[in-house]
XYZ file of C-alpha atoms in Angstrom:
681
model
C 77.603 81.994 147.613
C 78.792 84.751 145.329
C 78.623 83.961 141.699
C 81.810 83.389 139.779
C 82.713 86.089 137.485
C 83.231 84.249 134.182
C 85.126 87.065 132.719
C 87.785 86.616 135.380
C 87.966 82.899 134.945
C 91.418 81.557 135.621
C 91.608 79.654 132.252
C 91.316 83.108 130.350
C 94.322 83.881 128.190
C 95.602 86.894 126.524
C 97.136 86.517 123.027
C 98.090 88.463 120.005
C 95.093 89.736 118.153
C 94.661 87.430 115.000
C 91.227 88.457 113.728
C 92.527 90.968 110.980
C 93.976 94.373 111.308
C 94.722 95.553 114.844
C 91.706 97.523 116.071
C 93.956 99.502 118.503
C 96.432 100.555 115.806
C 96.748 104.163 115.107
C 94.923 105.624 112.034
C 97.034 106.089 109.006
C 98.483 109.504 108.545
C 96.771 110.958 105.469
C 98.217 114.384 106.098
C 101.712 113.325 105.850
C 100.994 111.403 102.819
C 99.245 114.329 101.157
C 102.107 116.682 101.878
C 104.585 114.315 100.361
C 102.488 113.789 97.236
C 101.987 117.469 96.904
C 105.573 118.122 96.948
C 106.211 115.625 94.337
C 103.453 117.039 92.205
C 104.824 120.444 92.450
C 108.177 119.024 91.355
C 106.640 117.817 88.236
C 105.525 114.253 88.986
C 102.077 113.267 87.949
C 99.652 112.537 90.952
C 99.796 108.861 90.126
C 103.592 108.735 90.154
C 103.748 110.902 93.254
C 101.425 108.516 95.084
C 103.409 105.560 93.982
C 106.698 107.154 95.012
C 105.180 107.924 98.517
C 103.981 104.377 99.018
C 107.524 103.140 97.875
C 109.245 105.464 100.334
C 106.936 105.145 103.246
C 106.463 107.655 105.915
C 108.346 108.800 109.038
C 107.161 105.779 111.039
C 106.042 103.483 108.246
C 107.907 101.183 106.035
C 107.412 101.621 102.304
C 107.220 99.137 99.434
C 111.013 99.556 98.779
C 111.816 98.561 102.289
C 109.709 95.433 101.948
C 111.126 94.673 98.488
C 114.696 94.907 99.914
C 113.880 92.490 102.698
C 112.295 89.980 100.081
C 115.427 90.337 97.899
C 117.730 89.715 100.995
C 115.938 86.528 101.972
C 115.962 85.192 98.554
C 119.702 85.856 98.191
C 120.210 84.266 101.566
C 118.333 81.075 100.540
C 120.393 80.874 97.405
C 123.740 81.396 99.041
C 123.279 79.331 102.217
C 122.100 76.006 100.609
C 123.199 73.379 97.996
C 121.117 70.565 96.412
C 123.406 67.658 97.631
C 121.574 67.057 100.675
C 119.843 63.758 99.871
C 123.104 62.360 98.320
C 124.928 63.362 101.309
C 122.654 61.612 103.597
C 122.614 58.495 101.389
C 126.560 58.404 101.415
C 126.580 58.820 105.223
C 124.165 55.896 105.732
C 126.171 53.796 103.264
C 129.415 54.617 104.867
C 128.010 53.706 108.315
C 126.599 50.433 107.011
C 129.847 49.490 105.247
C 132.032 50.412 108.289
C 129.705 48.421 110.610
C 129.768 45.458 108.231
C 133.625 45.469 108.135
C 133.753 45.532 111.781
C 131.476 42.592 112.074
C 133.462 40.638 109.588
C 136.623 41.268 111.524
C 135.010 40.190 114.835
C 133.072 37.073 113.656
C 135.522 34.256 114.537
C 132.985 31.495 113.478
C 132.641 32.741 109.884
C 134.019 30.640 107.150
C 137.231 32.280 105.882
C 136.145 31.926 102.276
C 132.940 33.668 102.901
C 134.864 36.397 104.877
C 137.127 36.924 101.981
C 134.386 37.135 99.425
C 132.423 39.646 101.494
C 135.457 41.820 102.211
C 136.193 41.680 98.358
C 132.664 42.863 97.555
C 132.869 45.735 100.018
C 136.362 46.704 98.714
C 135.159 46.710 95.030
C 132.028 48.998 95.726
C 131.840 51.744 92.949
C 132.307 55.346 94.052
C 128.724 56.172 92.866
C 126.130 55.842 95.764
C 123.438 54.829 93.409
C 125.679 51.988 91.847
C 126.919 51.007 95.342
C 123.343 50.584 96.543
C 122.355 48.654 93.592
C 125.312 46.162 94.084
C 124.623 45.798 97.766
C 120.929 44.924 97.257
C 121.829 41.143 97.001
C 124.528 41.308 99.576
C 124.046 39.184 102.716
C 124.705 41.521 105.668
C 126.386 39.944 108.603
C 125.770 42.936 110.815
C 122.274 43.905 112.039
C 123.329 47.613 112.428
C 124.694 47.626 108.840
C 121.506 46.032 107.600
C 119.469 48.607 109.386
C 121.469 51.595 107.887
C 121.088 50.104 104.435
C 117.212 49.631 104.824
C 117.134 53.258 105.947
C 118.556 54.443 102.628
C 115.624 52.861 100.661
C 113.090 54.214 103.225
C 114.802 57.695 103.083
C 114.524 57.813 99.211
C 110.788 56.814 99.428
C 110.160 59.498 101.952
C 112.211 62.183 100.076
C 110.311 61.400 96.746
C 106.992 61.639 98.522
C 107.994 64.880 100.488
C 108.790 66.534 97.143
C 105.188 66.104 96.052
C 103.423 66.079 99.573
C 105.007 68.396 102.119
C 105.710 66.887 105.549
C 105.774 63.201 104.303
C 109.384 62.713 105.174
C 108.709 63.147 108.806
C 105.175 61.618 108.749
C 106.582 58.362 107.226
C 109.733 58.023 109.384
C 109.523 54.374 110.622
C 106.732 53.465 108.266
C 105.282 50.111 108.250
C 104.241 47.948 105.301
C 100.766 48.930 105.847
C 101.713 52.615 105.871
C 103.438 52.137 102.444
C 100.418 50.343 101.155
C 98.188 53.188 102.042
C 100.457 55.667 100.332
C 100.291 53.442 97.140
C 96.452 53.396 97.407
C 96.340 57.054 97.727
C 98.563 57.701 94.770
C 96.545 55.268 92.546
C 93.131 57.004 93.659
C 94.637 60.435 93.064
C 95.745 59.588 89.621
C 92.238 58.195 88.871
C 90.637 61.369 90.169
C 92.989 63.656 88.097
C 92.463 61.538 84.985
C 88.802 61.827 85.332
C 89.151 65.631 85.820
C 91.431 65.907 82.726
C 88.662 64.018 80.896
C 85.810 66.138 82.346
C 84.098 63.185 83.928
C 84.948 63.825 87.453
C 82.296 65.018 90.005
C 82.309 66.692 93.362
C 81.065 63.642 94.943
C 84.057 61.725 93.617
C 86.458 64.512 95.042
C 84.550 64.276 98.521
C 84.941 60.500 98.588
C 88.734 60.926 97.770
C 89.219 63.543 100.709
C 87.134 61.400 103.090
C 89.309 58.471 102.378
C 92.801 60.189 102.103
C 92.259 63.578 103.550
C 94.985 63.106 106.134
C 97.665 63.454 103.375
C 96.235 66.972 102.473
C 96.368 69.189 105.502
C 95.723 72.245 103.274
C 92.023 71.090 103.148
C 91.245 71.941 99.503
C 87.525 72.395 98.799
C 87.441 71.063 95.343
C 89.508 69.310 92.704
C 90.814 72.607 91.249
C 92.186 73.692 94.822
C 93.828 70.262 95.004
C 95.410 70.539 91.654
C 96.724 74.053 92.505
C 98.471 72.929 95.681
C 100.033 69.792 93.969
C 100.991 71.638 90.768
C 102.727 74.421 92.716
C 104.894 71.917 94.813
C 105.428 69.643 91.832
C 106.760 72.559 89.698
C 109.060 73.539 92.539
C 110.558 69.923 92.633
C 111.073 70.177 88.896
C 112.779 73.496 89.087
C 115.044 71.899 91.894
C 115.868 69.101 89.609
C 116.657 71.532 86.832
C 119.065 73.287 89.034
C 121.188 70.121 89.908
C 124.130 68.997 87.875
C 123.785 66.290 85.365
C 125.698 63.858 87.819
C 123.346 64.630 90.765
C 120.317 63.954 88.640
C 121.598 60.722 87.270
C 122.482 59.554 90.942
C 118.982 60.511 92.226
C 117.310 58.963 89.235
C 119.042 55.653 89.803
C 118.510 55.745 93.609
C 114.880 56.654 93.094
C 114.152 53.265 91.388
C 114.976 51.556 94.801
C 112.672 53.762 96.889
C 110.822 51.632 99.395
C 112.436 48.732 97.522
C 110.199 48.882 94.606
C 109.888 50.948 91.316
C 106.177 51.245 91.755
C 106.503 54.481 93.768
C 108.430 56.195 91.087
C 105.956 55.051 88.365
C 102.825 56.466 90.275
C 104.796 59.743 90.898
C 105.794 60.077 87.409
C 102.248 59.603 86.188
C 101.272 62.339 88.758
C 103.739 64.818 87.652
C 102.849 64.286 83.929
C 99.216 64.892 84.738
C 99.804 68.049 86.722
C 101.908 69.454 83.933
C 99.128 68.942 81.499
C 96.541 70.469 83.877
C 98.639 73.482 84.901
C 100.897 74.420 82.053
C 101.214 77.976 83.498
C 103.328 76.894 86.343
C 107.095 77.461 86.016
C 108.205 74.009 85.119
C 111.426 75.174 83.468
C 113.071 77.441 85.848
C 116.298 76.834 87.638
C 118.393 78.395 90.564
C 122.194 78.539 91.230
C 122.624 77.184 94.784
C 126.177 77.458 96.056
C 125.960 77.353 99.843
C 127.273 74.794 102.274
C 124.058 73.724 103.885
C 122.797 70.641 101.968
C 119.125 70.244 101.172
C 117.120 67.086 100.875
C 114.754 66.560 98.170
C 111.584 67.559 100.176
C 113.263 70.461 102.136
C 114.838 71.571 98.807
C 111.318 71.619 97.219
C 110.039 73.830 99.935
C 113.035 76.279 99.534
C 112.204 76.494 95.756
C 108.573 77.136 96.796
C 109.642 79.946 99.096
C 111.849 81.407 96.260
C 108.844 81.352 94.030
C 106.727 82.973 96.674
C 109.522 85.648 97.184
C 109.682 86.343 93.397
C 105.888 86.705 93.284
C 106.122 89.131 96.298
C 108.849 91.069 94.736
C 106.695 91.504 91.562
C 103.634 92.507 93.644
C 105.797 95.016 95.651
C 107.275 96.518 92.314
C 103.731 97.560 91.213
C 105.340 97.708 87.667
C 102.596 96.063 85.623
C 99.652 98.209 84.227
C 96.830 98.101 86.687
C 98.839 96.921 89.701
C 97.170 97.734 92.994
C 98.283 97.246 96.606
C 95.312 95.087 97.123
C 97.223 92.583 94.969
C 99.600 91.970 97.722
C 99.498 88.438 99.213
C 99.674 89.448 102.983
C 99.571 85.784 103.974
C 102.653 84.987 101.875
C 104.422 88.217 103.148
C 103.775 87.175 106.836
C 105.037 83.686 106.062
C 108.295 85.020 104.452
C 109.039 88.176 106.319
C 106.920 87.865 109.580
C 103.754 89.343 110.771
C 105.103 92.994 111.045
C 105.822 92.981 107.367
C 102.214 92.016 106.638
C 101.047 94.882 109.098
C 103.165 97.466 107.294
C 101.835 96.249 103.929
C 98.259 96.428 105.190
C 98.827 99.940 106.499
C 100.037 100.968 103.072
C 96.835 99.432 101.589
C 94.777 101.423 104.079
C 96.614 104.436 103.406
C 95.984 104.224 99.615
C 92.335 103.491 100.243
C 92.061 106.361 102.609
C 93.487 108.845 100.259
C 90.792 107.814 97.675
C 87.972 107.487 100.166
C 88.622 110.839 101.754
C 88.467 112.521 98.270
C 92.114 113.463 98.266
C 92.789 111.719 94.844
C 90.244 110.564 92.147
C 90.433 108.964 88.872
C 89.619 111.254 85.923
C 87.614 110.133 82.868
C 90.866 109.466 80.886
C 91.985 107.178 83.681
C 94.570 109.504 85.216
C 94.873 110.057 88.981
C 94.195 113.687 89.908
C 94.520 115.691 93.149
C 90.981 116.882 94.025
C 90.040 120.327 95.115
C 89.817 119.093 98.643
C 93.429 117.864 98.456
C 94.472 121.155 97.116
C 92.996 122.830 99.979
C 94.548 120.531 102.556
C 97.865 120.940 100.865
C 97.415 124.772 100.723
C 96.672 124.867 104.413
C 99.683 122.879 105.298
C 101.768 125.315 103.299
C 100.172 128.291 104.872
C 101.003 127.003 108.227
C 104.643 126.889 107.152
C 104.397 130.438 105.913
C 102.745 131.494 109.313
C 105.721 129.897 111.273
C 108.245 131.796 109.186
C 106.343 135.052 109.763
C 105.455 134.337 113.485
C 107.847 135.849 116.000
C 109.246 138.413 113.670
C 108.674 142.185 114.001
C 105.619 143.211 112.133
C 104.438 139.659 111.792
C 100.590 139.130 111.432
C 98.552 136.273 112.693
C 96.915 134.834 109.479
C 93.943 133.258 111.303
C 92.708 136.643 112.337
C 93.397 138.344 109.016
C 90.829 140.675 107.845
C 88.213 139.679 110.554
C 85.394 142.257 110.599
C 87.593 144.957 108.991
C 90.537 146.922 110.412
C 90.316 148.615 113.729
C 90.230 152.508 113.570
C 91.175 153.181 117.217
C 87.727 154.940 117.920
C 84.848 153.569 119.937
C 81.052 154.334 119.893
C 77.953 153.223 121.808
C 76.671 149.837 121.034
C 73.612 149.608 118.706
C 71.402 146.570 117.787
C 73.018 144.619 115.003
C 76.657 145.572 115.776
C 79.132 142.762 115.388
C 82.266 144.766 116.254
C 84.297 143.735 119.307
C 83.526 145.334 122.752
C 85.914 147.699 124.201
C 85.889 146.199 127.608
C 87.714 148.951 129.343
C 85.561 151.658 128.204
C 82.377 149.725 128.879
C 83.383 149.039 132.605
C 84.494 152.581 133.061
C 81.036 153.903 131.721
C 79.399 151.611 134.292
C 81.377 152.782 137.103
C 81.021 156.450 136.382
C 77.169 155.783 135.944
C 76.861 154.155 139.301
C 79.009 156.733 141.092
C 77.296 159.646 139.500
C 73.815 158.154 140.722
C 75.286 158.081 144.311
C 75.529 154.300 144.248
C 78.158 152.199 146.146
C 80.802 150.258 144.098
C 82.080 148.110 146.886
C 79.605 145.345 146.221
C 80.348 145.335 142.478
C 79.355 147.248 139.352
C 76.544 146.002 137.215
C 77.138 146.638 133.522
C 73.973 147.684 131.591
C 73.546 147.709 127.847
C 73.869 151.514 127.629
C 77.246 151.200 129.134
C 78.636 149.175 126.254
C 80.955 150.596 123.658
C 82.365 148.851 120.706
C 85.515 149.437 118.661
C 84.940 150.938 115.355
C 86.359 149.384 112.202
C 87.095 150.670 108.701
C 85.336 148.738 105.997
C 87.718 146.138 104.550
C 88.844 147.006 101.119
C 88.261 144.420 98.465
C 91.681 143.664 96.609
C 92.098 142.525 93.008
C 95.254 140.403 93.136
C 97.418 139.346 90.214
C 100.386 136.964 91.008
C 102.778 136.773 88.102
C 105.313 133.706 88.472
C 108.107 133.358 86.126
C 108.125 129.844 84.500
C 111.304 130.254 82.348
C 113.780 127.385 82.027
C 116.137 129.134 84.560
C 113.437 128.752 87.208
C 113.584 125.018 86.917
C 117.321 124.923 86.382
C 118.022 126.875 89.555
C 115.746 124.748 91.636
C 113.122 127.555 92.114
C 110.211 125.623 90.514
C 108.906 124.055 93.696
C 109.153 127.175 95.854
C 107.246 129.163 93.227
C 104.352 126.664 93.227
C 104.401 126.466 97.041
C 104.116 130.208 97.061
C 101.292 130.443 94.599
C 99.348 127.545 96.458
C 99.866 129.267 99.795
C 98.548 132.676 98.562
C 95.703 130.999 96.842
C 94.760 129.283 100.091
C 94.889 132.445 102.088
C 92.794 134.381 99.782
C 90.083 131.732 99.236
C 89.919 130.892 102.876
C 90.453 134.200 104.666
C 89.767 136.917 102.089
C 87.073 135.513 99.891
C 86.018 138.808 98.705
C 89.394 139.368 96.906
C 89.869 138.321 93.214
C 93.214 136.351 92.640
C 94.534 135.463 89.252
C 97.475 133.307 88.722
C 99.628 134.205 85.598
C 102.607 132.200 84.510
C 104.970 133.824 82.035
C 107.916 132.083 80.172
C 108.285 132.615 76.380
C 104.667 133.736 76.527
C 102.086 134.162 79.307
C 98.844 132.488 80.262
C 96.185 132.552 83.097
C 96.095 129.219 84.939
C 93.985 127.946 87.889
C 95.787 126.640 90.859
C 95.381 122.963 89.990
C 96.954 123.705 86.430
C 99.927 125.683 88.075
C 100.614 123.025 90.643
C 100.699 120.268 88.071
C 102.691 122.309 85.682
C 105.896 120.515 84.344
C 109.191 122.338 84.112
C 109.360 124.545 81.060
C 112.475 124.586 79.027
C 111.777 127.100 76.473
C 113.747 130.196 76.651
C 112.071 133.610 77.113
C 110.830 135.730 80.039
C 107.694 137.637 78.753
C 106.906 139.999 81.449
C 105.091 142.274 78.928
C 102.447 139.522 78.062
C 101.913 138.771 81.778
C 101.444 142.373 82.669
C 98.859 142.732 79.876
C 96.956 139.870 81.431
C 97.113 141.352 84.929
C 95.851 144.752 83.678
C 93.001 143.020 81.931
C 92.233 141.515 85.290
C 92.454 144.749 87.190
C 90.113 146.517 84.696
C 87.476 143.732 85.298
C 87.263 144.751 88.986
C 87.191 148.617 88.908
C 86.129 148.939 92.538
C 88.786 146.761 94.005
C 92.246 147.706 95.053
C 94.823 146.349 92.483
C 97.685 144.330 93.906
C 100.524 143.303 91.582
C 102.906 140.597 92.707
C 105.651 139.593 90.320
C 108.091 136.619 91.115
C 110.934 136.465 88.549
C 114.566 135.507 88.203
C 115.359 137.127 84.926
C 115.124 140.318 82.839
C 112.391 140.432 80.095
C 113.550 138.710 76.965
C 110.324 138.435 75.039
C 107.282 140.362 74.161
C 104.093 140.152 72.271
C 104.076 141.971 68.705
C 101.053 143.654 67.445
C 100.159 140.692 65.243
C 100.197 138.342 68.314
C 103.564 136.754 67.473
C 106.232 136.318 70.255
C 109.415 138.289 69.862
C 112.497 136.932 71.639
C 115.981 138.221 72.017
C 118.877 137.697 74.524
C 120.408 139.943 75.689
C 117.132 141.715 76.229
C 116.229 143.935 73.358
C 115.318 147.604 74.283
C 111.966 147.237 72.441
C 111.129 144.349 74.937
C 112.063 146.438 77.798
C 110.030 149.319 76.462
C 106.936 147.094 76.105
C 107.291 145.736 79.682
C 107.677 149.237 81.071
C 104.559 150.537 79.224
C 102.428 147.979 80.732
C 103.871 148.470 84.164
C 102.985 152.153 83.901
C 99.390 151.100 82.906
C 99.209 149.023 86.215
C 100.389 152.019 88.029
C 97.770 154.272 86.482
C 95.107 151.588 87.570
C 96.303 152.066 91.043
C 98.161 148.915 91.583
C 100.480 148.404 94.579
C 103.396 146.653 93.094
C 105.839 144.266 94.694
C 108.857 142.595 92.938
C 110.379 139.314 94.232
C 113.771 138.935 92.799
C 115.289 135.518 92.946
C 119.101 135.233 92.191
C 122.031 137.440 92.430
C 122.410 138.673 88.853
C 123.435 142.368 89.183
C 121.875 143.243 85.916
C 118.479 142.006 86.973
C 118.817 143.821 90.337
C 119.546 147.055 88.602
C 116.524 146.527 86.270
C 113.995 145.606 88.950
C 115.082 148.307 91.302
C 114.630 150.865 88.459
C 111.090 149.361 87.662
C 109.963 149.508 91.342
C 111.234 153.135 91.852
C 109.370 154.102 88.608
C 106.043 152.934 90.071
C 106.632 153.464 93.763
C 106.763 149.735 94.361
C 108.828 147.451 96.479
C 111.543 144.879 95.925
C 112.206 141.858 98.006
C 115.147 139.536 97.313
C 114.208 136.420 99.382
C 115.920 133.079 99.317
C 113.806 130.470 97.593
C 112.630 128.906 100.735
C 111.382 132.104 102.159
C 109.510 133.166 98.914
C 106.082 132.329 100.265
C 106.393 134.190 103.400
C 107.689 137.260 101.405
C 104.745 137.118 98.924
C 102.008 136.563 101.538
C 103.371 139.382 103.807
C 103.507 141.656 100.862
C 99.930 140.923 99.996
C 98.756 141.509 103.516
C 100.634 144.813 103.724
C 99.329 145.965 100.282
C 95.677 145.362 101.523
C 96.381 147.642 104.353
C 97.949 150.286 102.170
C 101.165 150.059 104.077
C 104.468 148.224 104.111
C 104.562 144.636 103.934
C 104.008 142.709 107.253
C 102.459 145.929 108.573
C 105.656 147.535 109.690
C 108.234 150.066 108.246
C 110.572 148.790 105.549
C 113.640 149.037 107.816
C 111.950 146.662 110.314
C 112.577 143.691 107.887
C 116.167 144.098 106.724
C 117.534 140.595 106.498
C 114.232 139.022 107.239
C 114.461 136.834 103.938
C 118.244 136.569 103.843
C 118.797 139.257 101.156
C 117.211 142.323 102.535
C 114.227 144.460 102.002
C 114.240 147.178 99.505
């Protein structure tokens, strides 16, 4: 007989994975997060705030903290608007009405009853006070003629006892339905032992053995399975505090009615005495619980005492979740999220979304994208800058691809530029083969030797020719970016940073021999590394100091005399400030002739140093257009007037063209008219 495959046993069941995060779930998208964080950083956010904002917004297919917080707020509002706190009183009134109605019917039908007794009973029923508590109190000594009425009246006391217990011990209302005297005695015994245990704990004389004995005897009343007395107290105090908040939320009339009714729970005041002692002890042991809160409940669905306490616990859970999702307190972390409470209140998918956000935050830190500096601030790491730069460079490549004269960035500068000539291969050559020439040489050699080519041609090493390349020229690049207040005011701040990061990534990854210097100029100018520029906040000081920026660029060119100078200037305004001989900044608007003269003098110096100059004019100001056109003609440079979104493609294309000594993108100027929306000059 073949053995049974236990793996295919018919009792096998497939169910939802419940052992933690789904092992088949796709990995978190760190790239999307990094792009979004980088955009916010370039817009002026700190990396810490940018990370928090992304976690709040979420991704394309990922709910964020704000979505979860909105759902938490909606459920809280729903709980408050749907319910009222009159449920137990309504149930008591209904049972009382049923008992009185059944009793009246019995009195009317009982022909053997003494007329005097009948009249007295009817008078007692007719004179019942409108208060349910007072009516129940008066009927305690009433001799019921109807068995049905007697049962309904007894249910009131049973209901009150179960509700009072359900307020402190969840599930008691259902568990004690139809309870016997033995069940009630067991409850009283449990309460007595519990109060003794808590008194001993308050006095510091309790032991783990005492707790274990208590749980062995009464563990059925505590399905949470606390491991020690502190866990037991935490669970009891949380529910007791919720019961107190529910009481605080009632009207004075409701509280008075329930207090009066509670004394008749299970037909004895002993229960309320034990519960009162328990509540007082829990208050002393857990004063940090919210014992004084309240909630406005104006709905139509009445809540009993036990169910109402559960709702107030839910509201407390939702309030705690709202605070956790807000991440507003110093030191807040996503690891603080209570995923179990989130799943309980909003469903399993909400917990999955929150766990994904936790994993995303952890992945950003673990992969080295962000790190905490010595001063406690979150920083984008160089690795993150490289990843962000590659993403921006891909965007630039997409803008450039498919257009006439576009150049594939991936092959830029590889092994130098092809000259069009070929030569015989020599040992150590790394240039690409000229396949056509190599095969032709093999055919000619074979035919010249009288050989047959029908069976194929054998290429020998002497047939191989390689394509000659010209040595790649090293470039010394200065990117000058305007950081005056108008750049931020006209929404050009982020495109400027994106451009700088894309160019920086291209040079550091594809043209490592080139020397790039980033120079920002507002009222004055300064050299910045890419991390500083990307994290630079918007500048609101007036002034466009092109003179100072050109001074720094020319200093950079002089440090690299053997490299080809490439000068790239991004601006949206005419020069309005310059550096005086004493180092002070001079500012004037409209532009002072002296400021213009200083800028032109340094631009002439750049030309004498051999710089290929390109201006990138942002904006439609006619005066700026005339000024930049004149500057470009003076030094034989080019002018591009791109839209802000095309600035990166324009600058990268101009850089590549300058390295080849030709027009940007490797084509003639008229090949690119309209490429960037404003034309090529």
